[in-house]
C-alpha positions as YAML, in Angstrom:
chain: A
units: angstrom
residues:
- id: 1
  name: UNK
  ca: [89.04, 103.64, 58.17]
- id: 2
  name: UNK
  ca: [90.45, 101.11, 60.47]
- id: 3
  name: UNK
  ca: [88.16, 100.95, 63.50]
- id: 4
  name: UNK
  ca: [88.57, 99.28, 66.86]
- id: 5
  name: UNK
  ca: [85.14, 98.36, 68.04]
- id: 6
  name: UNK
  ca: [84.74, 97.18, 71.62]
- id: 7
  name: UNK
  ca: [81.96, 95.13, 72.74]
- id: 8
  name: UNK
  ca: [81.81, 93.59, 69.24]
- id: 9
  name: UNK
  ca: [80.08, 90.34, 70.50]
- id: 10
  name: UNK
  ca: [77.10, 92.12, 72.05]
- id: 11
  name: UNK
  ca: [73.69, 93.27, 70.77]
- id: 12
  name: UNK
  ca: [74.84, 96.65, 69.50]
- id: 13
  name: UNK
  ca: [78.33, 95.59, 68.59]
- id: 14
  name: UNK
  ca: [77.18, 92.89, 66.13]
- id: 15
  name: UNK
  ca: [74.87, 95.34, 64.36]
- id: 16
  name: UNK
  ca: [77.42, 98.12, 64.23]
- id: 17
  name: UNK
  ca: [80.23, 95.92, 62.97]
- id: 18
  name: UNK
  ca: [78.13, 94.95, 59.98]
- id: 19
  name: UNK
  ca: [77.06, 98.51, 59.31]
- id: 20
  name: UNK
  ca: [80.62, 99.79, 59.47]
- id: 21
  name: UNK
  ca: [81.89, 97.13, 57.12]
- id: 22
  name: UNK
  ca: [79.06, 97.88, 54.73]
- id: 23
  name: UNK
  ca: [80.23, 101.46, 54.73]
- id: 24
  name: UNK
  ca: [83.79, 100.69, 53.82]
- id: 25
  name: UNK
  ca: [85.35, 100.51, 57.25]
- id: 26
  name: UNK
  ca: [87.96, 97.84, 58.27]
- id: 27
  name: UNK
  ca: [86.56, 96.73, 61.72]
- id: 28
  name: UNK
  ca: [88.55, 94.99, 64.47]
- id: 29
  name: UNK
  ca: [86.30, 93.67, 67.25]
- id: 30
  name: UNK
  ca: [87.43, 93.48, 70.83]
- id: 31
  name: UNK
  ca: [85.33, 91.65, 73.46]
- id: 32
  name: UNK
  ca: [85.71, 89.44, 76.49]
- id: 33
  name: UNK
  ca: [83.50, 86.91, 74.75]
- id: 34
  name: UNK
  ca: [84.33, 85.36, 71.40]
- id: 35
  name: UNK
  ca: [82.15, 86.14, 68.43]
- id: 36
  name: UNK
  ca: [81.91, 86.25, 64.71]
- id: 37
  name: UNK
  ca: [82.84, 89.96, 64.68]
- id: 38
  name: UNK
  ca: [85.51, 89.64, 67.42]
- id: 39
  name: UNK
  ca: [89.10, 89.32, 66.49]
- id: 40
  name: UNK
  ca: [90.62, 90.23, 69.84]
- id: 41
  name: UNK
  ca: [89.35, 88.41, 73.00]
- id: 42
  name: UNK
  ca: [90.08, 90.24, 76.19]
- id: 43
  name: UNK
  ca: [89.16, 92.99, 78.42]
- id: 44
  name: UNK
  ca: [89.28, 96.82, 78.04]
- id: 45
  name: UNK
  ca: [90.73, 96.84, 81.48]
- id: 46
  name: UNK
  ca: [93.93, 95.19, 80.02]
- id: 47
  name: UNK
  ca: [96.01, 98.19, 78.82]
- id: 48
  name: UNK
  ca: [98.73, 96.02, 77.28]
- id: 49
  name: UNK
  ca: [96.16, 94.04, 75.25]
- id: 50
  name: UNK
  ca: [94.74, 97.32, 73.99]
- id: 51
  name: UNK
  ca: [98.26, 98.72, 72.99]
- id: 52
  name: UNK
  ca: [98.92, 95.46, 71.07]
- id: 53
  name: UNK
  ca: [95.73, 95.57, 69.25]
- id: 54
  name: UNK
  ca: [96.11, 99.27, 68.30]
- id: 55
  name: UNK
  ca: [99.62, 98.54, 66.87]
- id: 56
  name: UNK
  ca: [98.83, 95.17, 65.25]
- id: 57
  name: UNK
  ca: [95.70, 96.40, 63.40]
- id: 58
  name: UNK
  ca: [96.74, 99.79, 62.66]
- id: 59
  name: UNK
  ca: [93.81, 101.38, 64.42]
- id: 60
  name: UNK
  ca: [92.73, 104.80, 63.24]
- id: 61
  name: UNK
  ca: [89.63, 105.37, 65.40]
- id: 62
  name: UNK
  ca: [88.02, 103.79, 68.38]
- id: 63
  name: UNK
  ca: [84.20, 103.16, 69.03]
- id: 64
  name: UNK
  ca: [83.99, 102.06, 72.66]
- id: 65
  name: UNK
  ca: [80.74, 100.10, 73.17]
- id: 66
  name: UNK
  ca: [81.92, 97.55, 75.72]
- id: 67
  name: UNK
  ca: [80.67, 97.95, 79.32]
- id: 68
  name: UNK
  ca: [79.18, 96.23, 82.34]
- id: 69
  name: UNK
  ca: [75.52, 97.18, 82.34]
- id: 70
  name: UNK
  ca: [72.73, 97.61, 84.89]
- id: 71
  name: UNK
  ca: [71.76, 93.84, 84.72]
- id: 72
  name: UNK
  ca: [75.45, 93.04, 85.62]
- id: 73
  name: UNK
  ca: [75.05, 94.69, 89.03]
- id: 74
  name: UNK
  ca: [73.76, 91.41, 90.48]
- id: 75
  name: UNK
  ca: [76.78, 89.41, 89.10]
- id: 76
  name: UNK
  ca: [79.70, 91.76, 89.67]
- id: 77
  name: UNK
  ca: [81.20, 93.78, 92.51]
- id: 78
  name: UNK
  ca: [81.31, 97.52, 92.19]
- id: 79
  name: UNK
  ca: [85.04, 97.40, 91.64]
- id: 80
  name: UNK
  ca: [84.51, 95.45, 88.45]
- id: 81
  name: UNK
  ca: [82.44, 98.37, 87.23]
- id: 82
  name: UNK
  ca: [85.18, 100.78, 87.96]
- id: 83
  name: UNK
  ca: [87.77, 98.53, 86.21]
- id: 84
  name: UNK
  ca: [85.78, 97.97, 83.04]
- id: 85
  name: UNK
  ca: [83.68, 101.17, 82.68]
- id: 86
  name: UNK
  ca: [86.10, 103.78, 83.97]
- id: 87
  name: UNK
  ca: [89.64, 102.39, 83.74]
- id: 88
  name: UNK
  ca: [88.86, 100.57, 80.56]
- id: 89
  name: UNK
  ca: [87.56, 103.75, 78.90]
- id: 90
  name: UNK
  ca: [90.64, 105.70, 80.00]
- id: 91
  name: UNK
  ca: [92.82, 102.94, 78.69]
- id: 92
  name: UNK
  ca: [91.19, 103.16, 75.28]
- id: 93
  name: UNK
  ca: [91.21, 106.91, 74.83]
- id: 94
  name: UNK
  ca: [94.77, 107.26, 76.01]
- id: 95
  name: UNK
  ca: [95.86, 104.42, 73.62]
- id: 96
  name: UNK
  ca: [93.94, 106.26, 70.85]
- id: 97
  name: UNK
  ca: [95.77, 109.44, 71.66]
- id: 98
  name: UNK
  ca: [99.16, 107.65, 71.71]
- id: 99
  name: UNK
  ca: [98.35, 106.07, 68.32]
- id: 100
  name: UNK
  ca: [97.62, 109.51, 66.78]
- id: 101
  name: UNK
  ca: [93.86, 108.78, 66.26]
- id: 102
  name: UNK
  ca: [91.73, 111.90, 65.74]
- id: 103
  name: UNK
  ca: [88.34, 110.59, 66.87]
- id: 104
  name: UNK
  ca: [86.90, 108.52, 69.72]
- id: 105
  name: UNK
  ca: [83.25, 107.46, 70.18]
- id: 106
  name: UNK
  ca: [81.91, 106.49, 73.63]
- id: 107
  name: UNK
  ca: [78.72, 104.63, 73.97]
- id: 108
  name: UNK
  ca: [77.11, 106.02, 77.09]
- id: 109
  name: UNK
  ca: [73.57, 105.78, 78.47]
- id: 110
  name: UNK
  ca: [70.64, 107.84, 79.24]
- id: 111
  name: UNK
  ca: [70.38, 105.77, 82.53]
- id: 112
  name: UNK
  ca: [72.88, 108.07, 84.25]
- id: 113
  name: UNK
  ca: [70.45, 110.98, 83.91]
- id: 114
  name: UNK
  ca: [67.83, 109.10, 86.04]
- id: 115
  name: UNK
  ca: [68.16, 110.63, 89.50]
- id: 116
  name: UNK
  ca: [66.02, 109.30, 92.32]
- id: 117
  name: UNK
  ca: [63.46, 112.05, 91.83]
- id: 118
  name: UNK
  ca: [63.26, 111.20, 88.04]
- id: 119
  name: UNK
  ca: [62.89, 107.51, 88.93]
- id: 120
  name: UNK
  ca: [60.08, 108.54, 91.31]
- id: 121
  name: UNK
  ca: [57.81, 110.00, 88.66]
- id: 122
  name: UNK
  ca: [57.07, 113.31, 86.83]
- id: 123
  name: UNK
  ca: [58.36, 116.63, 88.34]
- id: 124
  name: UNK
  ca: [56.54, 119.78, 89.44]
- id: 125
  name: UNK
  ca: [56.24, 120.99, 85.90]
- id: 126
  name: UNK
  ca: [55.08, 117.61, 84.52]
- id: 127
  name: UNK
  ca: [57.13, 115.03, 82.48]
- id: 128
  name: UNK
  ca: [60.80, 115.62, 82.80]
- id: 129
  name: UNK
  ca: [62.21, 116.90, 79.40]
- id: 130
  name: UNK
  ca: [65.62, 115.39, 79.25]
- id: 131
  name: UNK
  ca: [68.07, 116.89, 76.78]
- id: 132
  name: UNK
  ca: [71.81, 117.06, 77.11]
- id: 133
  name: UNK
  ca: [71.66, 120.10, 79.46]
- id: 134
  name: UNK
  ca: [69.49, 118.25, 81.89]
- id: 135
  name: UNK
  ca: [70.91, 118.20, 85.51]
- id: 136
  name: UNK
  ca: [72.17, 117.90, 88.00]
- id: 137
  name: UNK
  ca: [73.30, 114.39, 87.22]
- id: 138
  name: UNK
  ca: [73.11, 112.16, 90.16]
- id: 139
  name: UNK
  ca: [73.16, 108.53, 88.92]
- id: 140
  name: UNK
  ca: [71.35, 106.06, 91.24]
- id: 141
  name: UNK
  ca: [73.62, 103.04, 90.84]
- id: 142
  name: UNK
  ca: [77.24, 101.95, 90.16]
- id: 143
  name: UNK
  ca: [76.48, 101.53, 86.50]
- id: 144
  name: UNK
  ca: [75.37, 105.18, 86.05]
- id: 145
  name: UNK
  ca: [78.06, 106.46, 88.34]
- id: 146
  name: UNK
  ca: [80.87, 104.79, 86.36]
- id: 147
  name: UNK
  ca: [79.44, 105.66, 82.99]
- id: 148
  name: UNK
  ca: [79.29, 109.42, 84.01]
- id: 149
  name: UNK
  ca: [82.91, 109.11, 85.33]
- id: 150
  name: UNK
  ca: [83.89, 107.58, 81.98]
- id: 151
  name: UNK
  ca: [82.30, 110.58, 80.12]
- id: 152
  name: UNK
  ca: [84.25, 112.88, 82.27]
- id: 153
  name: UNK
  ca: [87.45, 111.09, 81.55]
- id: 154
  name: UNK
  ca: [86.67, 111.42, 77.76]
- id: 155
  name: UNK
  ca: [86.14, 115.14, 78.19]
- id: 156
  name: UNK
  ca: [89.46, 115.51, 80.10]
- id: 157
  name: UNK
  ca: [91.46, 113.71, 77.40]
- id: 158
  name: UNK
  ca: [89.85, 115.87, 74.71]
- id: 159
  name: UNK
  ca: [90.75, 119.02, 76.62]
- id: 160
  name: UNK
  ca: [94.27, 117.86, 77.32]
- id: 161
  name: UNK
  ca: [95.08, 116.35, 73.90]
- id: 162
  name: UNK
  ca: [92.53, 117.61, 71.36]
- id: 163
  name: UNK
  ca: [91.22, 114.25, 70.19]
- id: 164
  name: UNK
  ca: [87.55, 114.54, 68.93]
- id: 165
  name: UNK
  ca: [85.07, 112.86, 71.17]
- id: 166
  name: UNK
  ca: [81.40, 111.89, 70.64]
- id: 167
  name: UNK
  ca: [79.61, 110.77, 73.82]
- id: 168
  name: UNK
  ca: [76.42, 109.01, 72.68]
- id: 169
  name: UNK
  ca: [73.94, 108.48, 75.56]
- id: 170
  name: UNK
  ca: [71.66, 105.78, 74.09]
- id: 171
  name: UNK
  ca: [68.13, 105.19, 75.15]
- id: 172
  name: UNK
  ca: [66.83, 101.68, 75.50]
- id: 173
  name: UNK
  ca: [67.28, 99.19, 72.62]
- id: 174
  name: UNK
  ca: [67.83, 95.93, 74.44]
- id: 175
  name: UNK
  ca: [65.65, 93.04, 73.03]
- id: 176
  name: UNK
  ca: [64.90, 91.23, 76.31]
- id: 177
  name: UNK
  ca: [62.04, 91.90, 78.75]
- id: 178
  name: UNK
  ca: [62.43, 94.80, 81.21]
- id: 179
  name: UNK
  ca: [63.87, 93.60, 84.47]
- id: 180
  name: UNK
  ca: [61.85, 95.92, 86.61]
- id: 181
  name: UNK
  ca: [58.43, 96.16, 84.80]
- id: 182
  name: UNK
  ca: [56.14, 93.11, 84.32]
- id: 183
  name: UNK
  ca: [53.19, 95.02, 82.91]
- id: 184
  name: UNK
  ca: [52.42, 95.69, 80.17]
- id: 185
  name: UNK
  ca: [53.83, 92.86, 78.22]
- id: 186
  name: UNK
  ca: [57.26, 93.10, 76.60]
- id: 187
  name: UNK
  ca: [56.22, 94.15, 72.98]
- id: 188
  name: UNK
  ca: [53.53, 96.44, 74.43]
- id: 189
  name: UNK
  ca: [56.07, 98.15, 76.78]
- id: 190
  name: UNK
  ca: [58.64, 98.46, 74.04]
- id: 191
  name: UNK
  ca: [56.02, 100.04, 71.72]
- id: 192
  name: UNK
  ca: [55.06, 102.55, 74.43]
- id: 193
  name: UNK
  ca: [58.64, 103.44, 74.95]
- id: 194
  name: UNK
  ca: [59.09, 104.38, 71.24]
- id: 195
  name: UNK
  ca: [57.02, 107.49, 72.20]
- id: 196
  name: UNK
  ca: [59.69, 108.87, 74.57]
- id: 197
  name: UNK
  ca: [62.72, 106.67, 75.61]
- id: 198
  name: UNK
  ca: [63.51, 103.91, 73.09]
- id: 199
  name: UNK
  ca: [65.13, 103.36, 69.71]
- id: 200
  name: UNK
  ca: [65.95, 100.32, 67.53]
- id: 201
  name: UNK
  ca: [69.40, 98.84, 67.66]
- id: 202
  name: UNK
  ca: [69.72, 99.66, 63.97]
- id: 203
  name: UNK
  ca: [69.13, 103.31, 64.61]
- id: 204
  name: UNK
  ca: [71.69, 103.25, 67.43]
- id: 205
  name: UNK
  ca: [74.25, 101.81, 65.10]
- id: 206
  name: UNK
  ca: [73.39, 104.35, 62.46]
- id: 207
  name: UNK
  ca: [74.00, 107.14, 64.99]
- id: 208
  name: UNK
  ca: [77.47, 105.79, 65.75]
- id: 209
  name: UNK
  ca: [78.34, 105.71, 62.08]
- id: 210
  name: UNK
  ca: [77.12, 109.30, 61.74]
- id: 211
  name: UNK
  ca: [79.14, 110.39, 64.76]
- id: 212
  name: UNK
  ca: [82.25, 108.59, 63.34]
- id: 213
  name: UNK
  ca: [81.99, 110.58, 60.14]
- id: 214
  name: UNK
  ca: [81.03, 114.02, 61.57]
- id: 215
  name: UNK
  ca: [82.74, 114.32, 65.00]
- id: 216
  name: UNK
  ca: [85.93, 115.87, 63.54]
- id: 217
  name: UNK
  ca: [83.82, 118.84, 62.54]
- id: 218
  name: UNK
  ca: [82.41, 119.21, 65.97]
- id: 219
  name: UNK
  ca: [85.31, 118.56, 68.41]
- id: 220
  name: UNK
  ca: [83.61, 117.16, 71.65]
- id: 221
  name: UNK
  ca: [80.01, 116.84, 72.36]
- id: 222
  name: UNK
  ca: [77.35, 114.62, 74.01]
- id: 223
  name: UNK
  ca: [74.28, 113.40, 72.26]
- id: 224
  name: UNK
  ca: [71.11, 111.74, 73.39]
- id: 225
  name: UNK
  ca: [69.94, 108.93, 71.01]
- id: 226
  name: UNK
  ca: [66.26, 107.99, 71.09]
- id: 227
  name: UNK
  ca: [63.41, 107.89, 68.55]
- id: 228
  name: UNK
  ca: [62.07, 111.35, 67.90]
- id: 229
  name: UNK
  ca: [59.15, 111.99, 70.36]
- id: 230
  name: UNK
  ca: [56.10, 113.48, 68.70]
- id: 231
  name: UNK
  ca: [55.55, 115.73, 71.79]
- id: 232
  name: UNK
  ca: [56.40, 119.36, 72.35]
- id: 233
  name: UNK
  ca: [57.98, 120.55, 75.66]
- id: 234
  name: UNK
  ca: [54.81, 122.56, 76.23]
- id: 235
  name: UNK
  ca: [52.93, 119.29, 76.57]
- id: 236
  name: UNK
  ca: [54.96, 118.07, 79.49]
- id: 237
  name: UNK
  ca: [52.42, 118.87, 82.19]
- id: 238
  name: UNK
  ca: [49.56, 117.12, 80.31]
- id: 239
  name: UNK
  ca: [51.74, 114.08, 79.61]
- id: 240
  name: UNK
  ca: [52.11, 113.66, 83.41]
- id: 241
  name: UNK
  ca: [48.29, 113.89, 83.80]
- id: 242
  name: UNK
  ca: [46.72, 112.27, 80.80]
- id: 243
  name: UNK
  ca: [49.23, 110.88, 78.39]
- id: 244
  name: UNK
  ca: [46.46, 109.21, 76.38]
- id: 245
  name: UNK
  ca: [44.82, 112.45, 75.55]
- id: 246
  name: UNK
  ca: [48.17, 113.79, 74.17]
- id: 247
  name: UNK
  ca: [48.86, 110.63, 72.18]
- id: 248
  name: UNK
  ca: [45.38, 110.88, 70.66]
- id: 249
  name: UNK
  ca: [46.05, 114.37, 69.41]
- id: 250
  name: UNK
  ca: [49.21, 113.13, 67.57]
- id: 251
  name: UNK
  ca: [47.88, 109.62, 66.66]
- id: 252
  name: UNK
  ca: [44.15, 109.43, 66.61]
- id: 253
  name: UNK
  ca: [44.36, 105.85, 65.32]
- id: 254
  name: UNK
  ca: [46.58, 104.55, 68.18]
- id: 255
  name: UNK
  ca: [43.76, 103.58, 70.54]
- id: 256
  name: UNK
  ca: [41.90, 101.27, 68.09]
- id: 257
  name: UNK
  ca: [45.14, 99.73, 66.88]
- id: 258
  name: UNK
  ca: [46.30, 98.96, 70.28]
- id: 259
  name: UNK
  ca: [42.88, 97.62, 71.32]
- id: 260
  name: UNK
  ca: [42.92, 95.23, 68.34]
- id: 261
  name: UNK
  ca: [46.34, 93.87, 69.64]
- id: 262
  name: UNK
  ca: [45.10, 93.62, 73.24]
- id: 263
  name: UNK
  ca: [47.70, 96.27, 74.27]
- id: 264
  name: UNK
  ca: [47.32, 99.36, 76.44]
- id: 265
  name: UNK
  ca: [48.62, 102.85, 75.95]
- id: 266
  name: UNK
  ca: [50.42, 104.57, 78.94]
- id: 267
  name: UNK
  ca: [48.16, 106.54, 81.27]
- id: 268
  name: UNK
  ca: [51.03, 108.89, 82.02]
- id: 269
  name: UNK
  ca: [54.55, 109.60, 80.76]
- id: 270
  name: UNK
  ca: [57.07, 110.92, 83.23]
- id: 271
  name: UNK
  ca: [59.98, 111.62, 81.08]
- id: 272
  name: UNK
  ca: [60.83, 112.36, 77.41]
- id: 273
  name: UNK
  ca: [64.26, 112.08, 75.90]
- id: 274
  name: UNK
  ca: [65.02, 114.72, 73.36]
- id: 275
  name: UNK
  ca: [67.43, 113.67, 70.57]
- id: 276
  name: UNK
  ca: [67.22, 116.85, 68.57]
- id: 277
  name: UNK
  ca: [70.86, 117.79, 69.10]
- id: 278
  name: UNK
  ca: [71.99, 114.67, 67.37]
- id: 279
  name: UNK
  ca: [69.76, 115.67, 64.41]
- id: 280
  name: UNK
  ca: [71.14, 119.18, 64.28]
- id: 281
  name: UNK
  ca: [74.90, 118.37, 64.71]
- id: 282
  name: UNK
  ca: [75.32, 114.82, 63.37]
- id: 283
  name: UNK
  ca: [72.55, 114.81, 60.79]
- id: 284
  name: UNK
  ca: [71.12, 111.70, 62.36]
- id: 285
  name: UNK
  ca: [67.49, 110.96, 62.99]
- id: 286
  name: UNK
  ca: [66.06, 107.61, 64.03]
- id: 287
  name: UNK
  ca: [64.30, 105.96, 61.15]
- id: 288
  name: UNK
  ca: [61.89, 104.12, 63.42]
- id: 289
  name: UNK
  ca: [59.46, 105.85, 65.76]
- id: 290
  name: UNK
  ca: [56.00, 105.41, 67.21]
- id: 291
  name: UNK
  ca: [54.46, 106.07, 63.85]
- id: 292
  name: UNK
  ca: [56.38, 102.99, 62.61]
- id: 293
  name: UNK
  ca: [54.95, 100.94, 65.38]
- id: 294
  name: UNK
  ca: [51.38, 101.94, 64.43]
- id: 295
  name: UNK
  ca: [52.02, 101.41, 60.71]
- id: 296
  name: UNK
  ca: [53.33, 97.86, 61.50]
- id: 297
  name: UNK
  ca: [50.14, 97.09, 63.57]
- id: 298
  name: UNK
  ca: [47.87, 98.38, 60.90]
- id: 299
  name: UNK
  ca: [49.54, 96.18, 58.27]
- id: 300
  name: UNK
  ca: [50.08, 93.20, 60.55]
- id: 301
  name: UNK
  ca: [53.82, 93.57, 59.77]
- id: 302
  name: UNK
  ca: [56.78, 92.87, 61.94]
- id: 303
  name: UNK
  ca: [57.33, 95.44, 64.57]
- id: 304
  name: UNK
  ca: [60.37, 97.85, 63.90]
- id: 305
  name: UNK
  ca: [62.03, 96.90, 67.13]
- id: 306
  name: UNK
  ca: [63.45, 93.45, 68.18]
- id: 307
  name: UNK
  ca: [61.78, 91.65, 71.02]
- id: 308
  name: UNK
  ca: [63.30, 88.44, 72.40]
- id: 309
  name: UNK
  ca: [62.31, 87.48, 75.93]
- id: 310
  name: UNK
  ca: [64.89, 84.71, 75.94]
- id: 311
  name: UNK
  ca: [67.79, 86.88, 74.92]
- id: 312
  name: UNK
  ca: [70.82, 86.70, 77.21]
- id: 313
  name: UNK
  ca: [74.00, 88.91, 76.86]
- id: 314
  name: UNK
  ca: [76.99, 87.07, 75.66]
- id: 315
  name: UNK
  ca: [78.90, 87.52, 78.94]
- id: 316
  name: UNK
  ca: [75.98, 86.25, 81.02]
- id: 317
  name: UNK
  ca: [75.60, 83.31, 78.63]
- id: 318
  name: UNK
  ca: [79.27, 82.50, 78.80]
- id: 319
  name: UNK
  ca: [79.11, 82.46, 82.56]
- id: 320
  name: UNK
  ca: [76.00, 80.29, 82.62]
- id: 321
  name: UNK
  ca: [77.58, 77.76, 80.22]
- id: 322
  name: UNK
  ca: [80.77, 77.69, 82.36]
- id: 323
  name: UNK
  ca: [78.72, 76.92, 85.46]
- id: 324
  name: UNK
  ca: [76.72, 74.15, 83.83]
- id: 325
  name: UNK
  ca: [79.56, 72.36, 82.14]
...
């Protein structure tokens, strides 16, 4: 299948381009930043560019991973988020319809589900259990607002034109340090997040491949992507009070393995992302989870997730290089 992949120079895009090619797809990358997997350099906000790319490369399906993200809020005005995240998405899916494509994948984010009260901590019943029916959705910043608007635009075009749409709300998979949490350390925090809100970039890419292959049997649906949590919904209250006790029930070896590494387990967990719909409908399940982290610690092997405190997104790196020339 001839696939247009936007965001092809980015962290997910590079991984996904390779996986698609390995599975027999002909990938055309589009990004504002040049890269090894990018054939078309330009913005998704440029409809004429998109139309030319669709025609020149004979595109049959679109995977839209390009976006301005939360860290970009300090670098760009709100209008830029509207232009790229909303107008760019609409440009792509309308072009896909015009080209006769039968499937469109949109990389969204679990961030748009984090309302002010979710951000503030656990709810009255304990840890928030966040599946695709969680609501109301009240994003707390322009990034979340525009990603939600783009989701709605995808649903509208599906209703009006019948194109099959998979909306993939990914949990965290970035390699750099968290920009809001200094403690615990980067790898320790990422390991903790594999319990309830993180997945590897490889698993995120695999979910996109599964959606590309299965969405024509589904029509239009939204999927949360995260490593499978070990917890049951009935443990939500205890997770908010004493997460270590819950973790110890599921992983009695965790405390000692963490202590040997000088790491700390979370005292509380205030939200759990539930990816079970993706497993049921797409046949996808993350291959790496918290058990994978513990197995790596036990064997002194590489951790299943990437950690690179010096990682900079291609667009931020390009801007930095332009300013220092």
